[in-house]
Tab-separated table of C-alpha atoms and ligand atoms in Angstrom:
chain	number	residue	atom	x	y	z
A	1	UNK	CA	5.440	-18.939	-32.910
A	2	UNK	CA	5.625	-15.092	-33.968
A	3	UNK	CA	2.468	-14.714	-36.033
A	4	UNK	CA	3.197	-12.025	-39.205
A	5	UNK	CA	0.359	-9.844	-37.487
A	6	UNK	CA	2.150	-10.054	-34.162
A	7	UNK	CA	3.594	-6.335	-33.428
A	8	UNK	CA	6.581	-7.624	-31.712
A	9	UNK	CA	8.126	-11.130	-30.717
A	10	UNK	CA	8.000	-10.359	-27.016
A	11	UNK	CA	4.720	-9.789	-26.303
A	12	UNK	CA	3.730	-13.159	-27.964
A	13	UNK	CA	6.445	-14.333	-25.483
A	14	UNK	CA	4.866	-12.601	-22.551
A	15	UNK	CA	1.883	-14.342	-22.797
A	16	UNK	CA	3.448	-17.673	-23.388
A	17	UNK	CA	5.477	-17.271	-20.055
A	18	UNK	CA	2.180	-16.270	-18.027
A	19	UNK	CA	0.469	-19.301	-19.331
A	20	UNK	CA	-2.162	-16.818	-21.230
A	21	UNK	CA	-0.939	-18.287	-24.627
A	22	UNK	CA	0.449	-21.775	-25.260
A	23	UNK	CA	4.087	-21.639	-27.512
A	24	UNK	CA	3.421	-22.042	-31.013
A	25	UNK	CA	-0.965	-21.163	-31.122
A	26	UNK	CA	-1.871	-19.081	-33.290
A	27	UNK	CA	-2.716	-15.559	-32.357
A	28	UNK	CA	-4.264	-12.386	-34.105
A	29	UNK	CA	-3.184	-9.219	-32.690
A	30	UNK	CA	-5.471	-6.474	-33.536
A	31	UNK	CA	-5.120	-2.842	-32.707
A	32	UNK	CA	-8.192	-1.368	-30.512
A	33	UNK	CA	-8.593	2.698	-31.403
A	34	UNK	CA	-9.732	5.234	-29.341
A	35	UNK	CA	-6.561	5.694	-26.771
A	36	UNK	CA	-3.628	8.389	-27.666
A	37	UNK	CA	-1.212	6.940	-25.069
A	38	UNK	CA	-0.674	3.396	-25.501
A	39	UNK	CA	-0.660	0.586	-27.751
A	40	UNK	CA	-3.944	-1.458	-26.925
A	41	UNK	CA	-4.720	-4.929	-28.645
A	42	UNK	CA	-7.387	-7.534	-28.679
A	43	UNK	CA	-5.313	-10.467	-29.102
A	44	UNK	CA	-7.730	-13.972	-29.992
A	45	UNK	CA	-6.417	-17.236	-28.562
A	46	UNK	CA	-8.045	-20.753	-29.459
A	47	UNK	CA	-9.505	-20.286	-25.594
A	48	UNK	CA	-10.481	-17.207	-26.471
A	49	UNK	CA	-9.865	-13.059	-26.697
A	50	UNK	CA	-7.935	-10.844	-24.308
A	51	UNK	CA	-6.071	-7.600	-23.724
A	52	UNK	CA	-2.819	-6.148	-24.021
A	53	UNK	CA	-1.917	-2.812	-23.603
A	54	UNK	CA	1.875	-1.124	-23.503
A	55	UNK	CA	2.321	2.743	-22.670
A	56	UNK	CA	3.598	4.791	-24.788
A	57	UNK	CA	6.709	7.370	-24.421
A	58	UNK	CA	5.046	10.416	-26.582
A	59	UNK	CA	1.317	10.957	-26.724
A	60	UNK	CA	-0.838	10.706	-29.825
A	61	UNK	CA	-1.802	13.933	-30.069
A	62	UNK	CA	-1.192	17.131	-31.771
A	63	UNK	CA	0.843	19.024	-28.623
A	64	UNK	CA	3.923	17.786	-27.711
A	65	UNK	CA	3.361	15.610	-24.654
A	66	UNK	CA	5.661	13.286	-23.134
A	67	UNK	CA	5.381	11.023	-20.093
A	68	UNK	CA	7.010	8.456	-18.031
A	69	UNK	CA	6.199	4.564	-19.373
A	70	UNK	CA	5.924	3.500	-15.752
A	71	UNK	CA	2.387	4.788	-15.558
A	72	UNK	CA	1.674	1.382	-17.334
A	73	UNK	CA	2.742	-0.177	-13.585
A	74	UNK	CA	0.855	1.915	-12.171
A	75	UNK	CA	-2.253	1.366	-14.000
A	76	UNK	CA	-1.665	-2.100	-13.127
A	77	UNK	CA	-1.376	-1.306	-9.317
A	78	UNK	CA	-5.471	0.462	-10.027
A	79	UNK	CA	-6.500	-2.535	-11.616
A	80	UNK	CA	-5.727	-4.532	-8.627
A	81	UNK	CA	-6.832	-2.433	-6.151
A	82	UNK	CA	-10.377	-1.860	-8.054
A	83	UNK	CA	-10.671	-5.301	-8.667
A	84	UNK	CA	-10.478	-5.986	-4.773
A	85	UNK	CA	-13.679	-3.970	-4.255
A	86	UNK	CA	-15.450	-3.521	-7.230
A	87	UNK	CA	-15.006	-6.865	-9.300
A	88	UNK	CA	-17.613	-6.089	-11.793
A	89	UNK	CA	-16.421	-2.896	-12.949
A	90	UNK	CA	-13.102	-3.104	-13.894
A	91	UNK	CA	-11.569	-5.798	-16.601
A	92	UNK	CA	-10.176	-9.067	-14.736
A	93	UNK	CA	-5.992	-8.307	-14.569
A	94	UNK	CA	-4.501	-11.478	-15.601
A	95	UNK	CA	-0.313	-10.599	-16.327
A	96	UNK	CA	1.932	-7.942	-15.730
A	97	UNK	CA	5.629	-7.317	-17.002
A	98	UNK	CA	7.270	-4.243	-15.499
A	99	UNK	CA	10.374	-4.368	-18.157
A	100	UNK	CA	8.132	-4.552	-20.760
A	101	UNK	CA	5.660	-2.029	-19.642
A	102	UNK	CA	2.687	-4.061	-20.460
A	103	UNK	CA	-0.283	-6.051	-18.664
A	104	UNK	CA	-2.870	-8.504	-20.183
A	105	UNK	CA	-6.229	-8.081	-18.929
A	106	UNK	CA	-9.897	-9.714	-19.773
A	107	UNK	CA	-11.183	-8.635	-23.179
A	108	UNK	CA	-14.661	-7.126	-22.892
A	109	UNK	CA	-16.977	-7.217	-26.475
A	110	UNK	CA	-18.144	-4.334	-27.565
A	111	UNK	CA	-21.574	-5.241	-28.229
A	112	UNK	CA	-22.287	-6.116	-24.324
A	113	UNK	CA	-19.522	-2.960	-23.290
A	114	UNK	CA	-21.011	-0.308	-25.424
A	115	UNK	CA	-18.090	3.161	-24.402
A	116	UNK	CA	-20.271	5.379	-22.754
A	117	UNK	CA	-18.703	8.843	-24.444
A	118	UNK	CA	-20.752	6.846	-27.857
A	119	UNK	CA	-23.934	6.518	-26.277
A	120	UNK	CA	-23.781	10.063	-25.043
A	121	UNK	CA	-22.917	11.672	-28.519
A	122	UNK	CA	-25.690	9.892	-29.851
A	123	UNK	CA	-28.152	10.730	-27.621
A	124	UNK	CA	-28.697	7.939	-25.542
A	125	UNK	CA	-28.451	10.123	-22.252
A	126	UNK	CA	-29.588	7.689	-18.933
A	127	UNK	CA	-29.556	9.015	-15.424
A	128	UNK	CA	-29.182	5.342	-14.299
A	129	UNK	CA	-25.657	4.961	-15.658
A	130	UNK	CA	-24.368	8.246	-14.474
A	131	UNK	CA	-25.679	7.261	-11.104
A	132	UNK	CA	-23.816	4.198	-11.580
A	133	UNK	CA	-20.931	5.812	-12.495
A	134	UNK	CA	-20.763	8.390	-9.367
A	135	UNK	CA	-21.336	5.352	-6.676
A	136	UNK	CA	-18.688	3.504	-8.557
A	137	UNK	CA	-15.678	6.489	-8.376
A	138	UNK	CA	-17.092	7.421	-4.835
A	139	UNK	CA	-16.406	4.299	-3.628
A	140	UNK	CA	-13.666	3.299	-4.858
A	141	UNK	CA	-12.350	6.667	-3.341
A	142	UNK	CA	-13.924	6.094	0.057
A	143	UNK	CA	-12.426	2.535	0.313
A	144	UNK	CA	-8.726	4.016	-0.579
A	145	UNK	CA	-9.613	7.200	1.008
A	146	UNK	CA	-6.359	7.676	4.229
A	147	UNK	CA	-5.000	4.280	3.183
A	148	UNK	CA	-1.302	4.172	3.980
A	149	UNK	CA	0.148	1.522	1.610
A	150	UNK	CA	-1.939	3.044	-1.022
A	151	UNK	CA	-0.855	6.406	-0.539
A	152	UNK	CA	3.259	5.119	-0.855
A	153	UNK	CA	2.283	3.015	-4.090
A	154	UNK	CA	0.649	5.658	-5.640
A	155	UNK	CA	3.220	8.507	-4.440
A	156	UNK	CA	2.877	9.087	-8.678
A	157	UNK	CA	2.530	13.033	-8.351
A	158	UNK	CA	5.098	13.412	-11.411
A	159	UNK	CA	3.199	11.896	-13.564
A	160	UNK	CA	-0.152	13.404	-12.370
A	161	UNK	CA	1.953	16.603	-13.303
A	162	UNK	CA	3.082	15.643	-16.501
A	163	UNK	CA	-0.412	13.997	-17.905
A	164	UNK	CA	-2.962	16.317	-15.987
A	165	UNK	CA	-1.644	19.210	-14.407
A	166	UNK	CA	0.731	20.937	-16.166
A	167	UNK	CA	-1.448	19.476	-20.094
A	168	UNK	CA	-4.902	20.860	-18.613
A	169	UNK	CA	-4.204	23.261	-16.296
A	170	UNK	CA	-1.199	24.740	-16.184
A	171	UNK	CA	-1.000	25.053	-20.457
A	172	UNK	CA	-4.075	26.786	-20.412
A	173	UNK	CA	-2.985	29.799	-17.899
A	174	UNK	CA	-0.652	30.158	-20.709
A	175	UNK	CA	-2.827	31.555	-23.168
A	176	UNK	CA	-5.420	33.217	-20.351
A	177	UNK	CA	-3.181	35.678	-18.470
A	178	UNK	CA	-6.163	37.203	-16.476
A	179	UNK	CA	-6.650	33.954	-15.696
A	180	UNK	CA	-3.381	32.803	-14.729
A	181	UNK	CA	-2.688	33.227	-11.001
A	182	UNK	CA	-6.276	31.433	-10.460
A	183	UNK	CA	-5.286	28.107	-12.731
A	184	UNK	CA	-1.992	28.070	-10.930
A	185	UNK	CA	-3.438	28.368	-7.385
A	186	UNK	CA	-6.098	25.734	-8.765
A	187	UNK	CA	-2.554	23.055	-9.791
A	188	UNK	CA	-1.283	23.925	-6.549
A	189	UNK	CA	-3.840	23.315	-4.327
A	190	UNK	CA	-4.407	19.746	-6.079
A	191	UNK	CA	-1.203	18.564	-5.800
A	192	UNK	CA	-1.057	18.844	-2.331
A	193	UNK	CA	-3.712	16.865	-1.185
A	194	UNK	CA	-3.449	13.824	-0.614
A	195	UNK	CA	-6.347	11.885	0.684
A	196	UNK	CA	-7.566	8.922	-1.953
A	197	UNK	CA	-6.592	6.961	-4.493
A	198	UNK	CA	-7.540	9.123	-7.667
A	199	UNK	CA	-8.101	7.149	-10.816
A	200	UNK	CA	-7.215	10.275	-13.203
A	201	UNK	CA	-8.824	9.753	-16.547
A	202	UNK	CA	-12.446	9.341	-15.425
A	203	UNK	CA	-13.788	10.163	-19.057
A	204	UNK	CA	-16.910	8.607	-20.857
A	205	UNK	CA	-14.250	7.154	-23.117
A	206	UNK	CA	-12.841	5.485	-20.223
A	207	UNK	CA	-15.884	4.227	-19.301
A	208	UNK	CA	-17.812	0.752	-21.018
A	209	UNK	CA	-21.269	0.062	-19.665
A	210	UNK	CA	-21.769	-3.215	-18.985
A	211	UNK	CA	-24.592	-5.563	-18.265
A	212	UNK	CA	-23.218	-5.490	-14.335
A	213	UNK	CA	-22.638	-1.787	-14.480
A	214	UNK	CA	-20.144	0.709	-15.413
A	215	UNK	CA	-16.665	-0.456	-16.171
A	216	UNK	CA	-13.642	1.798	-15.325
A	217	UNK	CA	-10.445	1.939	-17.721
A	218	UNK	CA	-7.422	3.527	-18.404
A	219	UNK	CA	-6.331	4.384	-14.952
A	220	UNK	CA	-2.632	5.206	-16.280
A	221	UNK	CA	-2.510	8.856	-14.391
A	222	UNK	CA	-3.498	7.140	-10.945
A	223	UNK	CA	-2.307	8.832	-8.018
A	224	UNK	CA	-2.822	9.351	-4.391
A	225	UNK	CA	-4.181	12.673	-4.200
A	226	UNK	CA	-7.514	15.406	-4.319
A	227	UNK	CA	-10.336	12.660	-5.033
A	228	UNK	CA	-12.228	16.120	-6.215
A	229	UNK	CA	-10.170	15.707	-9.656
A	230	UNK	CA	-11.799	12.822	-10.558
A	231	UNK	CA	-15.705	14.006	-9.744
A	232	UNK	CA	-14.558	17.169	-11.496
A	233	UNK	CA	-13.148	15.847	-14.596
A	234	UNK	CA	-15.868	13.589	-15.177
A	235	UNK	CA	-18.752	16.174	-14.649
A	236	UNK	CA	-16.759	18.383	-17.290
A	237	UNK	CA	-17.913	15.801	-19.887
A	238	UNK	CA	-21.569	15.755	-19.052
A	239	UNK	CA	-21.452	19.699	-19.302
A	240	UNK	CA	-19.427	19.474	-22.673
A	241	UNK	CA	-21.799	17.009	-24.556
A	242	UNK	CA	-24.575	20.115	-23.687
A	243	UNK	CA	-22.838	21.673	-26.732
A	244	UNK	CA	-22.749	18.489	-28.677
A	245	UNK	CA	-26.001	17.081	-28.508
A	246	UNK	CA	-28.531	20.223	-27.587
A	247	UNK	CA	-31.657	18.255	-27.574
A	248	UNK	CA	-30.014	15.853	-24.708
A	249	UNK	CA	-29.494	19.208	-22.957
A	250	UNK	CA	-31.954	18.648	-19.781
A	251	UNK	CA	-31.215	14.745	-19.661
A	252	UNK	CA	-27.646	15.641	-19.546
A	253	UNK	CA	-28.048	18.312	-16.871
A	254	UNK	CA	-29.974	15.362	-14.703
A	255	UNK	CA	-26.832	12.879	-15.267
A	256	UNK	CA	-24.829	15.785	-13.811
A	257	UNK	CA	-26.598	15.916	-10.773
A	258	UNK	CA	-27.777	11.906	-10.481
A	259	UNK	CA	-23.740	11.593	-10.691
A	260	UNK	CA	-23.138	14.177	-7.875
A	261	UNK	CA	-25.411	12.763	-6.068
A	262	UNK	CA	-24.442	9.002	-6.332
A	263	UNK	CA	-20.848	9.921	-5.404
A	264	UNK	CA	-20.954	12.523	-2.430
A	265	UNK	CA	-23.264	9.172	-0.866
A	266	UNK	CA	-20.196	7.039	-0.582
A	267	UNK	CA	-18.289	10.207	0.099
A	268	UNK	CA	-17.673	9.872	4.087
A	269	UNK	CA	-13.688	10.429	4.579
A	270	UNK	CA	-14.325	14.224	4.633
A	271	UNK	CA	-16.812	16.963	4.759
A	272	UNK	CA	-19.067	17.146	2.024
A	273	UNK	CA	-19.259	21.052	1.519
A	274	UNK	CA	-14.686	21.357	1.469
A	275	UNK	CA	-14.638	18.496	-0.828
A	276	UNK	CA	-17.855	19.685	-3.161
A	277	UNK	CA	-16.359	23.500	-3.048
A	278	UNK	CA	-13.124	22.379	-4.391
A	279	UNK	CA	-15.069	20.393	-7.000
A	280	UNK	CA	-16.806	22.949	-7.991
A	281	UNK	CA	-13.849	24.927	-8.235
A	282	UNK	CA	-11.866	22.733	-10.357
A	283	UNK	CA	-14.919	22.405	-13.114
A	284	UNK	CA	-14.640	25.545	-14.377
A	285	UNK	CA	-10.880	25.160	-14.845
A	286	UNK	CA	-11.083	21.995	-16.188
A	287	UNK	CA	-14.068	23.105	-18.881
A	288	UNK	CA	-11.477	25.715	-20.222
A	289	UNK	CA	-8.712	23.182	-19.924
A	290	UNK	CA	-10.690	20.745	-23.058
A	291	UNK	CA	-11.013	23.857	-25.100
A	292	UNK	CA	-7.400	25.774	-24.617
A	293	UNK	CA	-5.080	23.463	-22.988
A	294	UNK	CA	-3.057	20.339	-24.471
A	295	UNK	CA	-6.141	18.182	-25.430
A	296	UNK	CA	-9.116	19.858	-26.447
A	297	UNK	CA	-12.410	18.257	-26.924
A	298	UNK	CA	-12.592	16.854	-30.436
A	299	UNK	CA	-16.649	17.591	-31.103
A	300	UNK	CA	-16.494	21.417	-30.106
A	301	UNK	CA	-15.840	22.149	-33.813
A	302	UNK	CA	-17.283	25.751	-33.948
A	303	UNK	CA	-15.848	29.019	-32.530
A	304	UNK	CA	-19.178	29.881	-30.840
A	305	UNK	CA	-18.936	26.784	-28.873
A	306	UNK	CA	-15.732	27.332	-27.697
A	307	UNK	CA	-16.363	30.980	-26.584
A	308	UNK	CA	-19.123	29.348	-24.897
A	309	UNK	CA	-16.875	27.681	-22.609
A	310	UNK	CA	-14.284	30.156	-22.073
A	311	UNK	CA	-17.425	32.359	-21.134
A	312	UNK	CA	-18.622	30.317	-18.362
A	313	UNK	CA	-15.254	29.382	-17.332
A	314	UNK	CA	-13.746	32.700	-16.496
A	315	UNK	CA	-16.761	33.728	-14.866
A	316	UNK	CA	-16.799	31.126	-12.571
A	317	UNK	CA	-12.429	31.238	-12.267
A	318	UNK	CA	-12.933	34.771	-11.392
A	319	UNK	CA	-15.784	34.426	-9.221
A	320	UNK	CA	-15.729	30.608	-7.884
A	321	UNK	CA	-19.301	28.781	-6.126
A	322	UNK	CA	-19.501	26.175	-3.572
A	323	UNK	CA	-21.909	24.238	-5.414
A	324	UNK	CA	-22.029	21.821	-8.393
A	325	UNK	CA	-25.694	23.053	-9.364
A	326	UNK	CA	-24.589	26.829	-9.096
A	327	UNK	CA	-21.599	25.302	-11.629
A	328	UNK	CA	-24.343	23.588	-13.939
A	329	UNK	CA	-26.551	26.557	-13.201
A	330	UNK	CA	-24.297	29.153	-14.518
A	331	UNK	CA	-23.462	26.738	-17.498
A	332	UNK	CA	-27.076	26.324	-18.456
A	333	UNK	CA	-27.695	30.382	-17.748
A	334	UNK	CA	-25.178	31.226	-20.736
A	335	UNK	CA	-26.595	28.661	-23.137
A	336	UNK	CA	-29.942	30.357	-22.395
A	337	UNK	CA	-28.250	33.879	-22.594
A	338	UNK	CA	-26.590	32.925	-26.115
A	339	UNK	CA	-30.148	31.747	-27.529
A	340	UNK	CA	-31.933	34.609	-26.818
B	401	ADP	N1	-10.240	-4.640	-21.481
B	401	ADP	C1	-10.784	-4.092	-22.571
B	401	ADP	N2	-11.754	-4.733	-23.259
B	401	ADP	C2	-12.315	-4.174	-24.359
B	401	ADP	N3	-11.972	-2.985	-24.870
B	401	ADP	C3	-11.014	-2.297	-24.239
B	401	ADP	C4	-10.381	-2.801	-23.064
B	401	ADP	N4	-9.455	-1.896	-22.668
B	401	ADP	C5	-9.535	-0.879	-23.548
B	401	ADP	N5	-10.453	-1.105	-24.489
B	401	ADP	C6	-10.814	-0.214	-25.622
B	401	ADP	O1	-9.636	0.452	-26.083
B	401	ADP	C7	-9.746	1.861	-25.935
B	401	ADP	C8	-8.415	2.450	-25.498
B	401	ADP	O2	-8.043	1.894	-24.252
B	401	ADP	P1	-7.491	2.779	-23.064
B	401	ADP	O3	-7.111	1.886	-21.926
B	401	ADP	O4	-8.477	3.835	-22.777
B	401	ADP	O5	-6.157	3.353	-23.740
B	401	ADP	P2	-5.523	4.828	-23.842
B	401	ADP	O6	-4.717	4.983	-22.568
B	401	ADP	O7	-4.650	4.773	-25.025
B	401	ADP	O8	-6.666	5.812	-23.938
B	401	ADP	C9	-10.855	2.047	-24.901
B	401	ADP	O9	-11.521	3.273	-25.069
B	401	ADP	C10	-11.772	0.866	-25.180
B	401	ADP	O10	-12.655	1.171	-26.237
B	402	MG	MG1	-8.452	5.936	-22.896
């Protein structure tokens, strides 16, 4: 039953033994791009298209960058959990093989699931789905948020090492000793909070919006941890796509903050001004992070950009706010600064 496309024999088996495929159909295995950390297919069945992804040992990208395979598990474990609560805005799991290190989910089409990091780049900058986007990750945070089985399943801090801290943060103090003690403190500080379930990847290219909202993927670095990571890390890319798309400057500046917003409203398991101040401190490290650490921003293509960043960044390392808007402030004060 092994088509000649099939990229290996047991994954055609695995979805034969989880009833997703029948033994001998036909089926057309075809890579999906975008990820640097897995295998991803759409595989097309006579009932119709689905998903398969398998983790990877060693990253696609240019640093070397190894991590554990049983992330793919633990992905797994996210989907479940998200698909509990938020149905609509995460693909449906259907089959799971822990040996293997791969799960089948729901295929979504592109053409209804447009990636959000696209629409962004080309300009298509809307408030709405950002909004969308901060109720969904706030939620899903406040629902997990001092959960007790959740926080032993996702007891994943290695790997949150491995793929975030150590790659974003911990790489770049390397090459910014003034900057060092601060980015360690920063790594520190994170992994030793543990409060909600953190999703760990929340990037526009994680991110498909769909006709019933935003739809979370990719949640291979979950862990039980500092839900601030996740508001950070996603902000970072609104601020970033300032230096992309200029013109989308001021729309981009209002996703920020409809984003902020939307999230600290489902935000009740703790105080908003501890859990916005340690936001707000982790930004600034994580802006530096996409420019000097492990896996910098692929648009920033021009030095002046990229001193643009590491301008605002130290700044606000050396001299941290409370406040996402005095972060977005100080961002927007330096592109101003730098035209005139
Ligand atoms: N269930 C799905 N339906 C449709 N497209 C998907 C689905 N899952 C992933 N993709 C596409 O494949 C890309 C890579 O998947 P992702 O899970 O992000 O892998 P990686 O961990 O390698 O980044 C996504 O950016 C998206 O475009
Ligand atoms: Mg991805």
């Amino acid at each position: 039953m092994t088509q000649p496309n099939s990229p290996d024999p047991q994954l055609d088996a695995f979805l034969v033994e989880h009833q997703l495929a029948c033994k001998d159909e036909a089926l057309t295995w075809r890579p999906l791009t975008g990820g640097v950390s897995s295998d991803i297919w759409r595989v097309d069945l006579a009932k119709g298209s689905l998903c398969v992804k398998r983790a990877l040992s060693t990253l696609k990208v240019s640093a070397t960058w190894e991590a554990p395979v049983s992330r793919n598990a633990d992905e797994w474990a996210w989907i479940q959990f998200a698909a509990r609560h938020c149905p609509d805005n995460v693909p449906i799991p259907l089959a799971h093989d822990a040996k293997l290190g791969v799960f089948a989910m729901s295929f979504l089409t592109p053409a209804a699931h447009p990636v959000w990091k696209q629409q962004l780049l080309e300009g298509d900058v809307c408030a709405d789905t950002a909004r969308a986007v901060g109720r969904l990750v706030g939620h899903l945070h406040a629902v997990s948020a001092d959960d007790s089985e959740l926080r032993d399943r996702f007891d994943t801090l290695e790997n949150f090492q491995a793929l975030r801290l150590d790659p974003y943060l911990i790489a770049t103090s390397k090459r910014h000793p003034e900057l060092e003690s601060r980015l360690r403190y920063l790594a520190q500080r994170t992994a030793s909070i543990r409060t909600a379930l953190v999703h760990g990847d929340v990037s526009p290219k994680n991110i498909l919006v769909g006709p019933k909202g935003p739809v979370l993927l990719d949640a291979e670095c979950a862990w039980f941890g500092d839900p601030a990571f996740d508001l950070a890390f996603c902000l970072n890319h609104l601020l970033l796509k300032c230096l992309a798309r200029p013109d989308r400057q001021e729309a981009l500046i209002a996703s920020f903050k409809a984003l902020t917003e939307a999230y600290f409203d489902e935000a009740d398991w703790e105080l908003r001004a501890a859990l916005e101040a340690r936001t707000a401190e982790l930004l600034p490290a994580l802006l530096l992070a996409r420019v000097d650490g492990k896996s910098p921003v692929e648009y920033l293509t021009d030095d002046a950009q990229r001193d643009h960043v590491r301008a605002v960044a130290a700044r606000l390392l050396l001299e941290p706010v409370d406040y996402l808007y005095q972060v977005a402030q100080t961002w927007r004060e330096e592109i101003e600064s730098r035209q005139s």
